[in-house]
Every structure is written in C-alpha cells, then in structure tokens.
Short mmCIF file of C-alpha atoms and ligand atoms in Angstrom, two decimals:
data_model
loop_
_atom_site.label_atom_id
_atom_site.label_comp_id
_atom_site.label_asym_id
_atom_site.label_seq_id
_atom_site.Cartn_x
_atom_site.Cartn_y
_atom_site.Cartn_z
CA MET L 1 -13.47 9.03 7.81
CA GLN L 2 -11.83 11.61 10.00
CA THR L 3 -11.29 14.74 7.92
CA THR L 4 -8.56 17.35 8.36
CA GLU L 5 -8.40 21.05 7.56
CA PHE L 6 -6.33 21.47 4.41
CA ILE L 7 -5.57 19.70 1.15
CA TRP L 8 -2.59 20.61 -1.02
CA PHE L 9 -3.80 21.15 -4.59
CA ASP L 10 -1.13 21.95 -7.17
CA GLY L 11 0.86 24.16 -4.84
CA LYS L 12 -2.06 25.77 -3.01
CA MET L 13 -3.21 24.82 0.47
CA LEU L 14 -7.01 24.71 0.14
CA PRO L 15 -9.62 24.22 2.88
CA TRP L 16 -10.68 20.53 2.85
CA ALA L 17 -14.17 21.30 1.47
CA ASP L 18 -12.82 23.42 -1.40
CA ALA L 19 -10.56 20.77 -2.96
CA ARG L 20 -13.00 19.97 -5.78
CA VAL L 21 -12.98 18.87 -9.43
CA HIS L 22 -15.48 19.00 -12.28
CA VAL L 23 -17.65 15.92 -12.98
CA LEU L 24 -16.11 15.69 -16.46
CA THR L 25 -12.65 15.12 -14.99
CA HIS L 26 -11.03 12.49 -17.27
CA ALA L 27 -9.88 10.36 -14.33
CA LEU L 28 -13.42 10.05 -12.98
CA HIS L 29 -14.53 8.45 -16.25
CA TYR L 30 -11.54 6.37 -17.22
CA GLY L 31 -9.52 5.86 -14.03
CA SER L 32 -6.58 7.83 -15.44
CA ALA L 33 -4.87 8.57 -12.14
CA VAL L 34 -1.98 7.33 -10.02
CA PHE L 35 -1.65 7.56 -6.27
CA GLU L 36 0.40 6.78 -3.20
CA GLY L 37 -0.32 5.74 0.34
CA ILE L 38 2.22 6.77 2.98
CA ARG L 39 2.20 6.66 6.76
CA ALA L 40 3.56 9.10 9.32
CA TYR L 41 4.22 7.92 12.86
CA ALA L 42 4.57 9.86 16.10
CA CYS L 43 7.92 9.21 17.80
CA ALA L 44 8.72 9.08 21.52
CA ASP L 45 10.75 12.34 21.42
CA GLY L 46 7.78 14.39 20.18
CA SER L 47 8.87 14.45 16.54
CA SER L 48 7.14 12.54 13.74
CA ALA L 49 8.56 10.30 11.04
CA VAL L 50 7.25 9.60 7.55
CA PHE L 51 8.20 6.11 6.41
CA ARG L 52 10.10 5.98 3.09
CA LEU L 53 8.62 9.28 1.94
CA HIS L 54 11.04 9.93 -0.90
CA ASP L 55 10.64 6.38 -2.23
CA HIS L 56 6.86 6.76 -2.25
CA CYS L 57 7.10 10.10 -4.08
CA GLN L 58 9.45 8.56 -6.63
CA ARG L 59 7.04 5.66 -7.10
CA LEU L 60 4.25 8.15 -7.88
CA ILE L 61 6.42 9.64 -10.63
CA ASN L 62 7.32 6.14 -11.85
CA SER L 63 3.63 5.19 -11.97
CA GLY L 64 3.06 8.29 -14.11
CA LYS L 65 5.92 7.28 -16.40
CA ILE L 66 4.41 3.83 -16.96
CA LEU L 67 1.06 5.42 -17.87
CA ARG L 68 2.64 8.18 -20.01
CA MET L 69 1.28 10.69 -17.50
CA GLN L 70 3.81 13.45 -16.92
CA ILE L 71 3.63 14.61 -13.31
CA PRO L 72 5.04 18.15 -13.28
CA TYR L 73 6.85 17.79 -9.94
CA THR L 74 10.12 16.26 -8.81
CA ALA L 75 10.15 13.70 -6.01
CA GLU L 76 11.71 16.39 -3.77
CA GLN L 77 8.85 18.79 -4.50
CA LEU L 78 6.33 16.07 -3.69
CA VAL L 79 8.18 15.31 -0.44
CA ASP L 80 7.87 18.99 0.50
CA ALA L 81 4.17 19.02 -0.41
CA CYS L 82 3.53 16.01 1.85
CA VAL L 83 5.37 17.54 4.81
CA GLU L 84 3.67 20.92 4.27
CA THR L 85 0.28 19.23 4.29
CA LEU L 86 1.06 17.29 7.47
CA CYS L 87 2.23 20.46 9.19
CA ALA L 88 -0.68 22.61 7.93
CA ASN L 89 -3.01 20.04 9.47
CA LYS L 90 -0.90 19.62 12.63
CA LEU L 91 -1.02 15.88 12.01
CA ALA L 92 1.66 14.11 14.04
CA GLU L 93 0.53 10.67 12.92
CA GLY L 94 -1.61 9.53 10.03
CA TYR L 95 -1.93 8.59 6.39
CA ILE L 96 -0.78 10.63 3.39
CA ARG L 97 -2.51 10.28 0.03
CA PRO L 98 -0.87 11.97 -2.96
CA LEU L 99 -2.91 11.58 -6.16
CA SER L 100 -2.12 12.73 -9.71
CA PHE L 101 -4.98 12.60 -12.16
CA VAL L 102 -5.89 13.57 -15.71
CA GLY L 103 -8.15 16.57 -15.40
CA GLN L 104 -10.87 18.15 -17.44
CA GLY L 105 -10.53 19.10 -21.12
CA GLU L 106 -11.36 16.72 -23.94
CA MET L 107 -13.64 13.75 -23.36
CA GLY L 108 -12.80 10.35 -24.83
CA VAL L 109 -10.29 7.70 -23.82
CA TYR L 110 -7.33 9.55 -25.35
CA PRO L 111 -6.14 11.88 -22.59
CA GLY L 112 -4.68 14.30 -25.14
CA ASN L 113 -3.58 17.56 -23.59
CA ASN L 114 -5.82 17.41 -20.56
CA PRO L 115 -3.94 18.76 -17.54
CA VAL L 116 -2.35 16.42 -14.99
CA GLN L 117 -3.35 17.70 -11.56
CA THR L 118 -1.93 16.67 -8.20
CA ILE L 119 -3.31 16.73 -4.67
CA VAL L 120 -1.98 15.66 -1.29
CA ALA L 121 -4.49 14.85 1.44
CA VAL L 122 -3.72 13.60 4.96
CA TRP L 123 -5.93 12.12 7.66
CA PRO L 124 -5.73 10.01 10.81
CA TRP L 125 -6.04 6.31 9.90
CA GLY L 126 -5.90 3.48 12.40
CA ALA L 127 -5.43 -0.23 11.74
CA TYR L 128 -6.53 -0.87 8.12
CA LEU L 129 -8.03 -4.31 8.66
CA GLY L 130 -9.57 -3.67 12.05
CA ALA L 131 -8.28 -3.15 15.56
CA GLU L 132 -7.72 -6.86 16.33
CA ALA L 133 -6.17 -7.72 12.95
CA LEU L 134 -2.61 -6.72 13.80
CA GLU L 135 -2.60 -8.80 16.95
CA LYS L 136 -4.76 -11.81 16.19
CA GLY L 137 -4.56 -12.09 12.42
CA ILE L 138 -7.26 -12.17 9.78
CA ARG L 139 -9.34 -14.66 7.77
CA VAL L 140 -8.83 -14.62 4.02
CA LYS L 141 -10.19 -16.38 0.95
CA THR L 142 -8.87 -17.03 -2.52
CA SER L 143 -10.63 -14.62 -4.83
CA SER L 144 -12.62 -15.83 -7.82
CA PHE L 145 -11.15 -12.78 -9.60
CA LEU L 146 -7.62 -13.12 -10.98
CA ARG L 147 -5.03 -10.38 -10.69
CA SER L 148 -4.80 -8.87 -14.17
CA HIS L 149 -2.16 -10.34 -16.48
CA VAL L 150 1.19 -8.52 -16.39
CA ASN L 151 0.44 -7.25 -19.90
CA SER L 152 -3.16 -6.21 -19.17
CA SER L 153 -2.81 -3.83 -16.26
CA MET L 154 0.54 -2.40 -15.38
CA SER L 155 0.89 -3.74 -11.85
CA LYS L 156 4.05 -1.74 -11.15
CA ALA L 157 2.01 1.43 -11.56
CA LYS L 158 -0.10 2.29 -8.55
CA ALA L 159 -2.85 3.31 -10.94
CA SER L 160 -6.38 4.05 -9.77
CA ALA L 161 -7.84 2.01 -12.65
CA ASN L 162 -6.04 -1.12 -11.38
CA TYR L 163 -8.12 -0.96 -8.23
CA ILE L 164 -11.34 -2.08 -9.93
CA ASN L 165 -9.71 -5.52 -9.91
CA SER L 166 -9.04 -5.08 -6.17
CA ILE L 167 -12.53 -3.76 -5.47
CA LEU L 168 -14.14 -6.81 -7.13
CA ALA L 169 -12.03 -9.14 -5.00
CA LYS L 170 -12.43 -7.14 -1.76
CA VAL L 171 -16.21 -6.84 -2.02
CA GLU L 172 -16.53 -10.55 -2.78
CA ALA L 173 -14.33 -11.47 0.20
CA LYS L 174 -16.17 -9.16 2.62
CA GLU L 175 -19.62 -10.30 1.45
CA ASP L 176 -18.51 -13.91 1.92
CA GLY L 177 -17.55 -13.09 5.51
CA TYR L 178 -13.77 -12.79 5.14
CA ASP L 179 -11.47 -9.88 5.94
CA GLU L 180 -9.41 -9.89 2.74
CA ALA L 181 -8.86 -11.70 -0.55
CA VAL L 182 -5.77 -13.51 -1.80
CA MET L 183 -5.57 -13.04 -5.55
CA LEU L 184 -4.08 -15.58 -7.95
CA ASP L 185 -2.38 -14.56 -11.17
CA THR L 186 -3.42 -15.74 -14.65
CA ASN L 187 -1.08 -18.74 -14.28
CA GLY L 188 -2.81 -19.77 -11.07
CA PHE L 189 -0.07 -18.74 -8.64
CA VAL L 190 -0.50 -16.50 -5.62
CA SER L 191 0.13 -12.85 -6.47
CA GLU L 192 -0.94 -10.41 -3.74
CA ALA L 193 -4.02 -9.16 -1.91
CA THR L 194 -6.29 -6.27 -2.86
CA GLY L 195 -4.03 -3.71 -1.18
CA GLU L 196 -1.18 -5.75 0.30
CA ASN L 197 1.76 -7.95 -0.67
CA ILE L 198 1.95 -11.43 0.83
CA PHE L 199 4.59 -13.47 2.67
CA MET L 200 4.55 -17.08 3.85
CA LEU L 201 6.90 -18.96 6.16
CA ARG L 202 7.44 -22.68 5.78
CA GLY L 203 10.29 -24.77 7.12
CA GLY L 204 12.12 -21.68 8.29
CA VAL L 205 12.12 -20.00 4.87
CA LEU L 206 10.19 -16.81 4.23
CA LYS L 207 8.77 -16.56 0.73
CA THR L 208 7.20 -13.66 -1.05
CA THR L 209 5.98 -13.31 -4.62
CA PRO L 210 8.64 -12.07 -7.06
CA LEU L 211 8.34 -8.77 -8.91
CA ALA L 212 7.83 -10.69 -12.17
CA SER L 213 4.37 -11.58 -10.80
CA PRO L 214 1.52 -9.07 -11.22
CA ILE L 215 2.15 -7.28 -7.93
CA LEU L 216 2.87 -3.77 -6.80
CA ASP L 217 6.53 -3.29 -5.85
CA GLY L 218 5.48 -2.60 -2.28
CA LEU L 219 7.77 -0.53 -0.13
CA THR L 220 6.68 -2.39 2.99
CA ARG L 221 7.48 -5.65 1.17
CA ALA L 222 10.96 -4.39 0.25
CA SER L 223 11.52 -3.13 3.80
CA VAL L 224 10.40 -6.43 5.35
CA ILE L 225 12.67 -8.40 2.98
CA ALA L 226 15.64 -6.24 4.05
CA LEU L 227 14.70 -6.32 7.73
CA ALA L 228 14.12 -10.09 7.78
CA ARG L 229 17.50 -10.72 6.15
CA ASP L 230 19.18 -8.37 8.64
CA LEU L 231 17.56 -10.39 11.43
CA GLY L 232 19.02 -13.58 9.98
CA TYR L 233 15.97 -15.07 8.27
CA THR L 234 16.20 -16.62 4.81
CA VAL L 235 13.96 -14.79 2.35
CA GLU L 236 13.19 -16.01 -1.15
CA GLU L 237 11.31 -14.11 -3.81
CA GLN L 238 9.55 -17.00 -5.42
CA ILE L 239 6.15 -17.95 -6.82
CA PHE L 240 4.02 -20.31 -4.75
CA THR L 241 0.63 -21.96 -4.94
CA ARG L 242 -2.44 -21.51 -2.77
CA ASP L 243 -2.03 -25.00 -1.30
CA GLU L 244 1.54 -24.23 -0.27
CA LEU L 245 0.03 -21.33 1.62
CA TYR L 246 -2.50 -23.69 3.28
CA LEU L 247 0.49 -25.58 4.72
CA ALA L 248 2.42 -22.50 5.82
CA ASP L 249 3.63 -22.25 9.40
CA GLU L 250 2.90 -18.53 9.23
CA ALA L 251 1.64 -16.03 6.67
CA PHE L 252 1.17 -12.27 6.65
CA PHE L 253 0.33 -9.31 4.48
CA THR L 254 2.45 -6.17 4.15
CA GLY L 255 1.34 -2.72 3.05
CA THR L 256 1.44 0.88 4.15
CA ALA L 257 -2.16 0.80 5.31
CA ALA L 258 -2.13 -2.83 6.53
CA GLU L 259 1.43 -2.58 7.97
CA ILE L 260 2.24 -6.22 8.89
CA THR L 261 -1.02 -8.11 9.29
CA PRO L 262 -0.93 -11.82 10.21
CA ILE L 263 -3.15 -14.29 8.35
CA ARG L 264 -4.70 -16.88 10.68
CA GLU L 265 -7.04 -18.68 8.31
CA MET L 266 -7.28 -19.15 4.54
CA ASP L 267 -10.13 -20.83 2.66
CA ARG L 268 -11.34 -22.27 5.99
CA ARG L 269 -7.99 -23.88 6.71
CA GLN L 270 -6.13 -22.77 9.82
CA ILE L 271 -2.72 -21.31 9.05
CA GLY L 272 -0.10 -22.62 11.48
CA LYS L 273 -1.48 -22.33 15.00
CA GLY L 274 -4.29 -20.01 13.84
CA GLU L 275 -2.72 -16.94 15.41
CA ALA L 276 0.10 -14.47 14.76
CA GLY L 277 3.21 -16.66 14.60
CA PRO L 278 6.53 -15.93 16.32
CA VAL L 279 8.38 -14.80 13.17
CA THR L 280 5.49 -12.57 12.13
CA LYS L 281 5.42 -11.07 15.63
CA HIS L 282 9.18 -10.56 15.61
CA LEU L 283 9.07 -8.73 12.26
CA GLN L 284 6.03 -6.71 13.37
CA GLN L 285 7.74 -5.63 16.57
CA GLU L 286 10.93 -4.60 14.76
CA PHE L 287 8.95 -2.86 12.02
CA PHE L 288 7.01 -0.76 14.52
CA ARG L 289 10.24 0.16 16.30
CA ILE L 290 11.75 1.29 13.00
CA VAL L 291 8.79 3.41 11.85
CA ARG L 292 8.66 5.14 15.23
CA GLY L 293 12.32 6.06 15.03
CA GLU L 294 13.46 3.62 17.73
CA ASN L 295 16.09 1.83 15.63
CA PRO L 296 18.83 4.20 14.41
CA LYS L 297 20.10 1.58 11.95
CA TYR L 298 17.11 2.34 9.71
CA ALA L 299 16.98 6.11 10.24
CA GLY L 300 17.59 6.48 6.49
CA TRP L 301 14.05 5.20 5.89
CA LEU L 302 12.53 8.06 7.86
CA HIS L 303 11.78 11.66 7.02
CA THR L 304 11.27 13.45 10.30
CA TYR L 305 9.18 16.58 10.93
CA ARG L 306 7.56 18.39 13.83
CA VAL L 307 4.01 19.74 13.86
N1 PPE C 1 -0.26 -4.22 -3.41
C1 PPE C 1 -1.29 -3.38 -3.66
C2 PPE C 1 -2.26 -3.75 -4.73
C3 PPE C 1 -1.44 -2.22 -2.90
O1 PPE C 1 -2.46 -1.40 -3.15
C4 PPE C 1 -0.51 -1.92 -1.88
C5 PPE C 1 -0.66 -0.68 -1.05
C6 PPE C 1 0.56 -2.81 -1.67
C7 PPE C 1 0.66 -3.93 -2.45
C8 PPE C 1 1.64 -2.54 -0.64
O2 PPE C 1 2.48 -1.48 -1.06
P1 PPE C 1 3.24 -0.55 -0.01
O3 PPE C 1 2.20 0.29 0.64
O4 PPE C 1 4.21 0.22 -0.83
O5 PPE C 1 3.90 -1.45 0.96
N2 PPE C 1 -1.99 -0.25 -0.84
C9 PPE C 1 -2.27 1.08 -0.38
C10 PPE C 1 -3.73 1.46 -0.53
C11 PPE C 1 -4.70 0.92 0.45
C12 PPE C 1 -6.07 1.56 0.31
O6 PPE C 1 -7.09 0.86 0.62
O7 PPE C 1 -6.19 2.72 -0.08
C13 PPE C 1 -1.73 1.32 1.02
O8 PPE C 1 -1.45 0.38 1.76
O9 PPE C 1 -1.56 2.49 1.37
#
C-alpha cells in the first residue's frame, strides 16, 4: 500500500510509523473493533470533496452502539479528525479509514473497562477491484460461505469481527479464479458481497437486497437508490435468488471502495451482454459527477476541503 505521513490517534497527529498498539490489545484477539471506509475526491476547481462524511462518522458511532462500545467522540468531532488527517497528509484524493477498537487492559472475551481507542488513517487508493473492473465489469461466484444470520453477527454494525465471514468468502473466490464472491443468507437468498452491496436490473426494474437481510446499510447503496429514482428508474428493495441474478440484464456492486462496479459474469453464466450495461454506466457516470462536485443538486452529500 501507499503510506502517508500522519495518523490521527485519539486527538494526536502521530507520524505513520508511531501509530502502534500493544500485542495484547483486546481487538487483536477478539475482533472488538468497528470501522469506516470513506472516499475523498479531487474536484475540477482544485478543492476536494469527501463523500457523505458525516453519515459515515455517524455510522461508526452507530456500529459502536450496536456492540455496546462507547466511542468518546461526536460525529462532528470525527468529521474534524478526518479532515485534519487529510490536510496533514496533503491528500487531495484518497481513502479514509476511521477505526475504534477495544484496547489493552483485561484479557478475556468480556471487554470490561478496557479503553476504546480511535484512529483515522488516510491513503491513496485506486480502483478496489482492479483497474479494468469499473469499465469492463468483474467475474463473481456464489460463495460456499453464508452471510451470518441476522441474529449471529450484527450486520448493521461495520464490525471488524464480521469481516472473518467476508475474508473466508473473498479468499475462496480469489483462489477459484474469480474477482469477488456473492454471499447468500441463511435462507438461501442473495445478501451482499464481501465488501459491497448488490443491485440487479431485470425488465427495467432495479432491485437491491432489503435492510432486513444480513447486509451493511451501505451509504453508496442508499445514494444509488436515491440517484436512480431521481433519474426515473424504478428501484425495489427486495430479496432475490441467485438464479434471478443469472437472468439479470445488468448487475453491479456498490461500496465506498468498489464505487459502482459492474458484474459481467456469475457462476460461469454471462450477465446480460457480459459487459457494463447501459443503466450501470449511466449510474456510474452520474455517481462520479456527484462525488467530484459536478452536480450541485447533491452538494449536500459532500464535505469540501482544500489541502
Ligand atoms: N457491505 C459490506 C460488507 C461492506 O464492507 C461495505 C463497505 C459495503 C457493503 C458498502 O458500504 P458503503 O461503503 O457504505 O457503501 N466496505 C468497505 C471496506 C472495504 C475494504 O476492503 O476494506 C469500503 O468499501 O470501504
């Protein structure tokens, strides 16, 4: 990865190499941490825009609430920490990773009074699923691993521990020669990918998994639902099966890291024409205009700064 100079650590701006924790940090043993992934984009006028920064910071606090992990900052303070870290690193475009974790103190599953510590790191991060993915689409497979039941892992928390489920699926998919995994829920319906929500288009209707499924309440998902409706598309939040996806005219993933990534093949079946479809391309194009501050209608989604 491309490193930067500073990491925000509980209010202090530390040199990258000095942002360290002890090996008996609770989170390292039990996964007791929550995080965010946020993107900042360079705009044509020389400023930069962070996409839905406040919403991401609020989601971090919400994730903590679900896990009974009290994060000692307000969303506004976290917003400031993110912008400070971007500016300290003179990063006009890149990825922002806030993380709150249970620190060192007692060992054992019960987190007790161990401190909750927070960091914000930033770094340049290109296309998540490879340079060609955004344009040409990716190949995916149904994972043999199910997304955890809604009452097993709390999917609405972006909790580090949840990602062992994603890692199992991602490694399997990559080792089998695919780019990403589509995960089914414990009822057998499509849920999401290892780090992305999923949309399919069939017969002119866009469908995405409902929040009652074991999925993260993705901010890109919510933004694409709103954008698609504004553009006149019909969007339904509805469960669907893997074979409905096989017959889709178009399908794509959404996520901060993955942005809007078309799916061109699933389980060795071509999706639509086997390329990024016209609706996917339309949404992609509008999405990239919005995040770069080129559509004033959605300026409310952007937090601008200058390095
Ligand atoms: N589902 C999961 C499981 C998930 O991890 C993400 C984001 C999403 C959906 C989409 O959420 P949103 O970013 O709010 O639209 N995954 C983050 C982590 C990726 C990583 O490998 O790290 C991300 O995209 O930043």
